[in-house]
Structures are given as C-alpha cells and as structure tokens.
Tab-separated table of C-alpha atoms and ligand atoms in Angstrom:
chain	number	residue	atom	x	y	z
A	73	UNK	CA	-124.406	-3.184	14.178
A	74	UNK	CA	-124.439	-0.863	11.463
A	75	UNK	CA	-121.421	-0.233	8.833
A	76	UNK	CA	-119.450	2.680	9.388
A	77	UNK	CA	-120.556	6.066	7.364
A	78	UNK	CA	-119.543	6.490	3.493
A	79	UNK	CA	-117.142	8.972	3.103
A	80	UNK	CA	-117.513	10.342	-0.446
A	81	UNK	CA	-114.985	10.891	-3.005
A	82	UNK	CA	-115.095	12.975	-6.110
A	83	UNK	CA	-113.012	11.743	-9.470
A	84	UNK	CA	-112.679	14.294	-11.806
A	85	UNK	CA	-112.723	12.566	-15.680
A	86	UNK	CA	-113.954	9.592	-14.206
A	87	UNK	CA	-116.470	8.182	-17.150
A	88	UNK	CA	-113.098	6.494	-18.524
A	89	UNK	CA	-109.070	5.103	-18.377
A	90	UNK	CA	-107.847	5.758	-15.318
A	91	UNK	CA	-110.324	7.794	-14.004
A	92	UNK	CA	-112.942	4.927	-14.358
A	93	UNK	CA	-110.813	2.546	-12.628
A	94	UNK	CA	-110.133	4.763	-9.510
A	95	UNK	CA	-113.807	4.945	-9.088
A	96	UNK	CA	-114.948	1.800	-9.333
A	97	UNK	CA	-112.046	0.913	-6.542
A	98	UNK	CA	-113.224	3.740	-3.743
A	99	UNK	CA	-116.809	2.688	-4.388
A	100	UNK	CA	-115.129	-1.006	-3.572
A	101	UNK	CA	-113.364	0.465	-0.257
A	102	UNK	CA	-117.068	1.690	0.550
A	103	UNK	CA	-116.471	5.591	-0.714
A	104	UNK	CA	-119.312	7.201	-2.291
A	105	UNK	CA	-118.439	8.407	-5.419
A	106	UNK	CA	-119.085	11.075	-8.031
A	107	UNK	CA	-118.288	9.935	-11.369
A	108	UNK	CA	-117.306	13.460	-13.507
A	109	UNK	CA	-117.189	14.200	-17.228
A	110	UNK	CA	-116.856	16.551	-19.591
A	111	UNK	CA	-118.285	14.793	-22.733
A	112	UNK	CA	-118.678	10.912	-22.143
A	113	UNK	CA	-121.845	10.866	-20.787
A	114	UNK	CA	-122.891	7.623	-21.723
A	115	UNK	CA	-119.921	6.171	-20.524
A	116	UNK	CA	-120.388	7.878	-16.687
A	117	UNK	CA	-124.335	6.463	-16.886
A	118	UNK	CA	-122.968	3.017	-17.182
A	119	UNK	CA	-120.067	2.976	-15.022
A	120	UNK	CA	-122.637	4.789	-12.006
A	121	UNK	CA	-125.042	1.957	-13.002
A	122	UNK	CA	-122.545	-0.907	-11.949
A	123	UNK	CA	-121.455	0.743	-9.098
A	124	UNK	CA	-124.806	1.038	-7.776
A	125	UNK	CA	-125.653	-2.949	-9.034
A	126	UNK	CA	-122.471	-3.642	-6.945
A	127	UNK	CA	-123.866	-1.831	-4.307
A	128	UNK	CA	-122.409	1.398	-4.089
A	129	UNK	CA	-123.170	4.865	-4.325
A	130	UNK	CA	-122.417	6.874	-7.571
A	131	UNK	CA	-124.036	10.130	-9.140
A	132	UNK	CA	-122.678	11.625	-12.138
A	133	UNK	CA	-121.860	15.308	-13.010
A	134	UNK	CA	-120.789	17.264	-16.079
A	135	UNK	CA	-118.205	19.555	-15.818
A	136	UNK	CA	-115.422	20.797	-17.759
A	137	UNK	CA	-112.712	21.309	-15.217
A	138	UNK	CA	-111.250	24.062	-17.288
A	139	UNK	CA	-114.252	26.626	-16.017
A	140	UNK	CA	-113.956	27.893	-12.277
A	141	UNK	CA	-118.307	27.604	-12.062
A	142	UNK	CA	-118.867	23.990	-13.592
A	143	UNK	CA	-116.220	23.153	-11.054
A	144	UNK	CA	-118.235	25.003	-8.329
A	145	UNK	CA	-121.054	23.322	-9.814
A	146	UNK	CA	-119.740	19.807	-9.284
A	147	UNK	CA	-118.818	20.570	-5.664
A	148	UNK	CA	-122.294	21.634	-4.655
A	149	UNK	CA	-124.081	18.468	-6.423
A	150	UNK	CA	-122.046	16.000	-4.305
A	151	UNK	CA	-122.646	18.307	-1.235
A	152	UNK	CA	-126.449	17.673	-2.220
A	153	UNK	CA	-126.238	13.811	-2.852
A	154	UNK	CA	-124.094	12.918	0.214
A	155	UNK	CA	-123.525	15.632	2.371
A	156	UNK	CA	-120.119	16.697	1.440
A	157	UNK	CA	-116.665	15.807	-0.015
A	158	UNK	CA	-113.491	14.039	1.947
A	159	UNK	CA	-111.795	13.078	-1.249
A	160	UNK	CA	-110.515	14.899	-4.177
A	161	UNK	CA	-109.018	12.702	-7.004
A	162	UNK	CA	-107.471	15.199	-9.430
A	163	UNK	CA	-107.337	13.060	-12.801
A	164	UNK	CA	-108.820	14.947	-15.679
A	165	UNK	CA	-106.007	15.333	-18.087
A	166	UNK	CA	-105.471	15.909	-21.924
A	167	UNK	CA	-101.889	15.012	-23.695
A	168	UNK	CA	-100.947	16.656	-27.267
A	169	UNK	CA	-97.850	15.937	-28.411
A	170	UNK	CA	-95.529	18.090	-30.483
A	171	UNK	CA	-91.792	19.338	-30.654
A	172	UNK	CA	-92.022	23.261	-29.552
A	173	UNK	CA	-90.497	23.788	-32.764
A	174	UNK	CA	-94.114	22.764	-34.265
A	175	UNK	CA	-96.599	22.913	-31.654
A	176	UNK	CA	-99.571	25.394	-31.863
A	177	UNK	CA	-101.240	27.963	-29.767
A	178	UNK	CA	-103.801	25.939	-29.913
A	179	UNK	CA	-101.904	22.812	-28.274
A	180	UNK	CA	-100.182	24.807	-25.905
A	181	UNK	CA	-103.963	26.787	-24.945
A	182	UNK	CA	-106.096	23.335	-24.943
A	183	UNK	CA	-102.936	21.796	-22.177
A	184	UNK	CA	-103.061	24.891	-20.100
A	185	UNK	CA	-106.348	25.206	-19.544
A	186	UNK	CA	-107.352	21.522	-18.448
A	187	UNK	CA	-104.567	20.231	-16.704
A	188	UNK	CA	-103.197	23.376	-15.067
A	189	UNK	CA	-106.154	25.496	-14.858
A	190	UNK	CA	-108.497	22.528	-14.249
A	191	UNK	CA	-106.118	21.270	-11.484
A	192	UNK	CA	-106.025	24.535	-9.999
A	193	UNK	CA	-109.547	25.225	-10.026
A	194	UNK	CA	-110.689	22.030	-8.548
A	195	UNK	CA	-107.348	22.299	-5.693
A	196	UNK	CA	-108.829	26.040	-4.566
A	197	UNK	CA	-112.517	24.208	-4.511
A	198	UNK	CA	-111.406	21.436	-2.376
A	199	UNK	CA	-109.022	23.582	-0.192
A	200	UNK	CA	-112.384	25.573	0.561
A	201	UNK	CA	-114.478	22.270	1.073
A	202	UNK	CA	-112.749	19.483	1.955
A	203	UNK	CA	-113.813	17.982	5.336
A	204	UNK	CA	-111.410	17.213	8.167
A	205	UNK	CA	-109.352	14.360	7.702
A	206	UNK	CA	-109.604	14.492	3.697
A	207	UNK	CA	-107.396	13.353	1.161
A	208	UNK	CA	-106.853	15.298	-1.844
A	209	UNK	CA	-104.720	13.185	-5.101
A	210	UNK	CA	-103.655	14.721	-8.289
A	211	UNK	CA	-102.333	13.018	-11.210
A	212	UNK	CA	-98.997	13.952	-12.732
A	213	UNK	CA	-96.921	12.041	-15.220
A	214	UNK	CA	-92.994	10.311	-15.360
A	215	UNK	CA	-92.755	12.587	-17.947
A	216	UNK	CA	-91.891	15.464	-15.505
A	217	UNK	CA	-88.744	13.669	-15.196
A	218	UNK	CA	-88.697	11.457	-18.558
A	219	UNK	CA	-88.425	14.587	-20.512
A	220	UNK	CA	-89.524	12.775	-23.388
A	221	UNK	CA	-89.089	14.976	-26.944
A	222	UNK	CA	-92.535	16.111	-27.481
A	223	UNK	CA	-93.854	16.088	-23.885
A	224	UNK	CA	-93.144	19.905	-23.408
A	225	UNK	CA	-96.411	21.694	-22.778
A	226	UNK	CA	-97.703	18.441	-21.626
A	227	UNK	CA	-94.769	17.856	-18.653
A	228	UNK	CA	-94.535	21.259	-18.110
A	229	UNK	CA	-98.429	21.229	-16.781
A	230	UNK	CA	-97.643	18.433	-14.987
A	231	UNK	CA	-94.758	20.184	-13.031
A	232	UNK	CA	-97.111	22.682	-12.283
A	233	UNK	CA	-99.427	20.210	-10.816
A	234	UNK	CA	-96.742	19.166	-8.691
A	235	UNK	CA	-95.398	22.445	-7.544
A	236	UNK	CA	-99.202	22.822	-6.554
A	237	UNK	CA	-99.722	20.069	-4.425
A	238	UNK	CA	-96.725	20.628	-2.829
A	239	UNK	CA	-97.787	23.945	-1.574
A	240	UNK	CA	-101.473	23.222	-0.905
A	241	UNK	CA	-99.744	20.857	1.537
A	242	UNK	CA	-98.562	23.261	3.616
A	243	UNK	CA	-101.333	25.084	3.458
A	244	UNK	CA	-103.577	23.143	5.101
A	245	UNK	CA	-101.856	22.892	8.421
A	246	UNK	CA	-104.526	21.924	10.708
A	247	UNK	CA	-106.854	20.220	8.673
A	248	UNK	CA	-105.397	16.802	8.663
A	249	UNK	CA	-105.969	16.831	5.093
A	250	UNK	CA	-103.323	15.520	3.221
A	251	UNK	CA	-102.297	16.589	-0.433
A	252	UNK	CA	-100.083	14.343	-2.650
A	253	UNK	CA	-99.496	13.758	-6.433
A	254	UNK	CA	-99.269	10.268	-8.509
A	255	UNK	CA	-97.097	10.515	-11.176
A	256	UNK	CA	-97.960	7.244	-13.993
A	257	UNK	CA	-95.345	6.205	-16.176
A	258	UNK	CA	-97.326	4.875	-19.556
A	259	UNK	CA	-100.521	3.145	-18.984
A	260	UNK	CA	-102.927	1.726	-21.395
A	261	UNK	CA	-105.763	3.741	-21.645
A	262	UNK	CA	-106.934	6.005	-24.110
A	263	UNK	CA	-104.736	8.749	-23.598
A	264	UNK	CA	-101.870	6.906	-25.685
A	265	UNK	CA	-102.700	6.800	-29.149
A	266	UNK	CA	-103.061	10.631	-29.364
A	267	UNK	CA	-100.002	11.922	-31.017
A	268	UNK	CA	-98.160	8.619	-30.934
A	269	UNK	CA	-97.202	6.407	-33.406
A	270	UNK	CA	-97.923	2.834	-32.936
A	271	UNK	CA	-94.333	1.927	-32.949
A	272	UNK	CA	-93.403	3.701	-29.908
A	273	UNK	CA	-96.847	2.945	-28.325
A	274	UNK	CA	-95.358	-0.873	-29.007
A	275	UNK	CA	-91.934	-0.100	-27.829
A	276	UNK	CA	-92.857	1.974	-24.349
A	277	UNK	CA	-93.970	-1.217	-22.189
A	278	UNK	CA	-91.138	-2.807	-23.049
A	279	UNK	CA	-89.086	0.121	-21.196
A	280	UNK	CA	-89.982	-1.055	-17.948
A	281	UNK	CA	-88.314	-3.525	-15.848
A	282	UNK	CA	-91.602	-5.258	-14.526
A	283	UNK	CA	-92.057	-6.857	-17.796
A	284	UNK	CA	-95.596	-5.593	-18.405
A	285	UNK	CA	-97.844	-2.800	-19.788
A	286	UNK	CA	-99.356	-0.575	-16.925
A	287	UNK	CA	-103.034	-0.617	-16.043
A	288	UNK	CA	-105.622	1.714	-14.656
A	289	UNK	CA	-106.311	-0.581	-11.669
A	290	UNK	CA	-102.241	-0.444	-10.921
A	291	UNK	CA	-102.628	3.158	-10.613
A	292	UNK	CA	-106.113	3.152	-8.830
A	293	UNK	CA	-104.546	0.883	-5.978
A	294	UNK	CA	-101.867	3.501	-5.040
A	295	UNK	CA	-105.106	6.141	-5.104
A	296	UNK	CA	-106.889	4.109	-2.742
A	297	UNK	CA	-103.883	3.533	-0.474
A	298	UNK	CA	-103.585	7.637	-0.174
A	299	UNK	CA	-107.572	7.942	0.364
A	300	UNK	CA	-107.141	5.306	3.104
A	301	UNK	CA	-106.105	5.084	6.335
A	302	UNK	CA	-103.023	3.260	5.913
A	303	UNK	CA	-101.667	6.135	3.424
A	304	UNK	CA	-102.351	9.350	6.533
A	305	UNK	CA	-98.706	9.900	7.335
A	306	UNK	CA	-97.561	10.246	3.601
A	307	UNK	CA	-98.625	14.331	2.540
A	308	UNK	CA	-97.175	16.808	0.212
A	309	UNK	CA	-95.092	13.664	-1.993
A	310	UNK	CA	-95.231	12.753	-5.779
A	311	UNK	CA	-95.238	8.855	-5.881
A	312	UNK	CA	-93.699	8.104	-9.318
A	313	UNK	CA	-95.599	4.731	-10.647
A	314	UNK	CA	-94.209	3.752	-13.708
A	315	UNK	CA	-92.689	-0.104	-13.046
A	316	UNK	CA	-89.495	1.469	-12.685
A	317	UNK	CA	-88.845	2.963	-15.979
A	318	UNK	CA	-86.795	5.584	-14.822
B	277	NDP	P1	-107.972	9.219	-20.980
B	277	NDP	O1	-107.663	9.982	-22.208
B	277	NDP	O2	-108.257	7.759	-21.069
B	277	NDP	O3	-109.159	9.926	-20.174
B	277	NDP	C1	-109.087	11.301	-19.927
B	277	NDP	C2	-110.191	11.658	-18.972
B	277	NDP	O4	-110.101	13.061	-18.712
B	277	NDP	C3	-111.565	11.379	-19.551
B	277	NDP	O5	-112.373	10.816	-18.555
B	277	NDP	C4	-112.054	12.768	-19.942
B	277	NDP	O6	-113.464	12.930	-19.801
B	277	NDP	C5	-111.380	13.629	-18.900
B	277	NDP	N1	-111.303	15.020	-19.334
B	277	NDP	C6	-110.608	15.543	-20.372
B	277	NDP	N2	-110.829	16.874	-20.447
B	277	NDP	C7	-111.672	17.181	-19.425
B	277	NDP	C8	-112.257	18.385	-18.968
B	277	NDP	N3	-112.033	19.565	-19.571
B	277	NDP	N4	-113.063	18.336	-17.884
B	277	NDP	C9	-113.304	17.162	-17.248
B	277	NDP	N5	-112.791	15.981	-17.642
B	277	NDP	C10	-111.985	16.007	-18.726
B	277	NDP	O7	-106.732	9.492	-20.004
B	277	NDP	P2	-106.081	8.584	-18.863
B	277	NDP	O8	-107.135	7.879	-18.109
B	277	NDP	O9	-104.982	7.818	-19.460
B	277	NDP	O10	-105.402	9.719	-17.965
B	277	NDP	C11	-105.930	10.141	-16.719
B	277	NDP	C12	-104.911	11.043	-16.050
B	277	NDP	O11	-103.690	10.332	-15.871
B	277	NDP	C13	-104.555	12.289	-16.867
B	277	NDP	O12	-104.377	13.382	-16.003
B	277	NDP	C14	-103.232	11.924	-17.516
B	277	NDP	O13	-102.465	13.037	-17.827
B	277	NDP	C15	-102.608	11.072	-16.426
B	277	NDP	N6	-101.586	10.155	-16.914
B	277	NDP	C16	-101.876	9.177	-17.825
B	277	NDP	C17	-100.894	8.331	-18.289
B	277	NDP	C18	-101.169	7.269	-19.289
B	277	NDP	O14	-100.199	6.642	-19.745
B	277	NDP	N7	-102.398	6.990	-19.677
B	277	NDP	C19	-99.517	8.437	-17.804
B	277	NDP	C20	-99.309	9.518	-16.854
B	277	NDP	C21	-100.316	10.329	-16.429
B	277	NDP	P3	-114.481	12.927	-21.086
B	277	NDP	O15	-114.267	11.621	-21.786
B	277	NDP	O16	-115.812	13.077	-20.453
B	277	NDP	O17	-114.063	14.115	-21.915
C-alpha cells in the first residue's frame, strides 16, 4: 500500500532558532518542507541535508521576506519542487530593543519592514495560493501583552501580526484554511542576546512557573498540532506559549 501524499509546508527563516526546529518537526509528521533564508545559507544547506538523510523532503530558498517579489519568488520554487503549498509557517522575525525615548528610525524601519511587512507579504501570497484544507501559522510574541519597557516597535509589529491573522481568518470562508497566530514567551534561541543584557537574559526563565527555559521544539510542537489534523477546528486564535509567565 503506498503512504499517503506529502503535503508541503513552507517556513519562512527556517535555516535557524525556531524556525529550524519547526522544520525539522513537519518533515517528521511527513510534510515536505522548504527551508527559507535571508542570509544563513550554510545553515539552510545543512539543515535540508539531514532532513533528506532522515528521509524527508527539503529544498531551500533565499528570500528576504521584507520584498513583495523574493516572496513571490519563494512561492513559485516550492510550486516547482512539490506541486504546491498547504502550509504557511510565518516565523521570520527580527527584535531591536530600545525605550522610544532612544530608539532610531533605523530600529523602528528595520522592525517594520520584516515582521509587519514580511508577514503581510507572505499572508497576501498564501491567501492567493494556499490549497484547500491549508493551514497558515504566524508567530507573535507574549510581549503583545507583557509590555515589556523596550519592546515597543517590536510588540507593536507583533499586534499587527495578530490583528492580521485574525482577519485573514475570516477571509477565507470557504477554503477550509485555517489562520492562527503563536505567540512565544522567551525562548532560547538566537534572538535573545540582541539588545539584552545577560542579567535579564539570566533572570527571564526564571519568570515562568514551569521551572524551565523555553525551547524551539516546545514551540514547534504547538506548530505541528495547528498544521495537523487534530488542530482543524481551532482558526483565527493567538495561542500564547510562554510556560505561563503571564
Ligand atoms: P532567531 O534570531 O534565532 O532567527 C530569526 C530567523 O528569522 C532566522 O532564521 C533569520 O534568517 C530569519 N530572518 C530574519 N530576517 C529575515 C528576512 N528579512 N527574511 C527572511 N528571514 C529572515 O529568532 P527566533 O528563532 O528566536 O525567532 C523566530 C520567530 O519567533 C520570530 O518571529 C520571533 O519574533 C518569534 N519569537 C521569538 C521568541 C524568542 O524568545 N526567541 C519569543 C517570541 C516570539 P537568516 O539567518 O537567514 O537571516
């Protein structure tokens, strides 16, 4: 008898941290996957390498998910490899810290343009493409309600990400696609050192009642329970993850 088709999943900033994580677990729950970046391309070669030694499917793409066409780009490459795209997972994200008082243009610009225009630009390419029956993820953060001093520009792209999904919902009536955001307290990836001191990089784990530092796989599990069958009846939601910090 033979296995049931692939469905194929795309993971935008996948090379690494979470990203990296959620794409190794889809290409575990028999998704074919393609692994974006924007600059780790070494890192996207090697994680597509292990997937395929493990016996998945994997290509890679470049694309900044800031620009509309690289975006386009991306679409049309895993419409080549596999046919077409059931999953988006929406987790390409940049986080630079400052009180308002201090930040920069620049800071405000760099936020903006990758985690609100690269959400929307990859939401308006899989509202065009996604197949019937598709799943479409976003990551947001606790800090949308944290409200941590110095999350700003950062939570405030992150609401926006929220306010998307929650729309996009509604707009696919019809489709049986459903549209829902993951919102990560801290988790150790990469991400954290930037504009952090190691003090309160120290101090955040201990702020949650589970006793324990997040992890990429912690978040990739809820990912893979939205993509899945068992997650079909939950659309248009923001699933806060964060051990129960708040
Ligand atoms: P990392 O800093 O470890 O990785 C960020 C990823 O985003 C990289 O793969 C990077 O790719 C990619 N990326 C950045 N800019 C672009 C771009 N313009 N186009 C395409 N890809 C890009 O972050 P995390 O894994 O920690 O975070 C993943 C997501 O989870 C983000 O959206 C983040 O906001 C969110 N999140 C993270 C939390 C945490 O504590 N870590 C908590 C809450 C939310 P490349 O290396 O190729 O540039």
């Amino acid at each position: 008898m033979s296995s049931p088709q692939r469905k194929v999943a795309i993971i935008t900033g996948s090379a690494r941290g979470i990203g990296a994580a959620i794409a190794e677990r889809l290409s575990r729950d028999r998704f074919s996957v393609v692994i974006n970046y924007a600059a780790s391309a070494t890192e996207a070669d090697v994680l597509a390498d292990k997937i395929e030694m493990a016996g998945g499917r994997a290509i890679v793409a470049q694309a900044d998910v800031s620009q509309p066409s690289d975006v386009e780009r991306m679409f049309e490459m895993a419409d080549v490899a596999f046919g077409g795209v059931d999953v988006l997972v929406n987790n390409a994200g940049i986080m630079q810290l400052s009180p308002i008082a201090e930040a920069t243009d620049a800071q405000f610009d760099a936020q903006i343009a990758v985690n609100l225009k690269g959400a929307f630009n990859t939401l308006r390419e899989a509202a065009r493409r996604i197949r019937q029956g598709g799943r479409i993820i976003s990551l947001s953060s606790s800090q949308v309600d944290l409200l941590h001093p110095s999350y700003a520009i950062y939570a405030a792209t992150k609401a926006g990400v929220e306010t998307m999904t929650r729309v996009l919902a509604k707009e696919l009536r019809g489709r049986k696609i459903t549209v829902n955001a993951i919102a990560p307290g801290p988790i150790a990836t990469a991400l954290f050192p930037e504009g952090n001191s190691r003090e309160a990089i120290d101090h955040r784990p201990s702020l949650a009642p589970l006793d324990r530092p997040g992890q990429p796989v912690d978040i990739a599990a809820i990912v893979a329970f939205l993509a899945g069958q068992d997650g079909a009846w939950i659309n248009g939601e923001v699933i806060r993850a964060n051990g129960g910090i708040i």
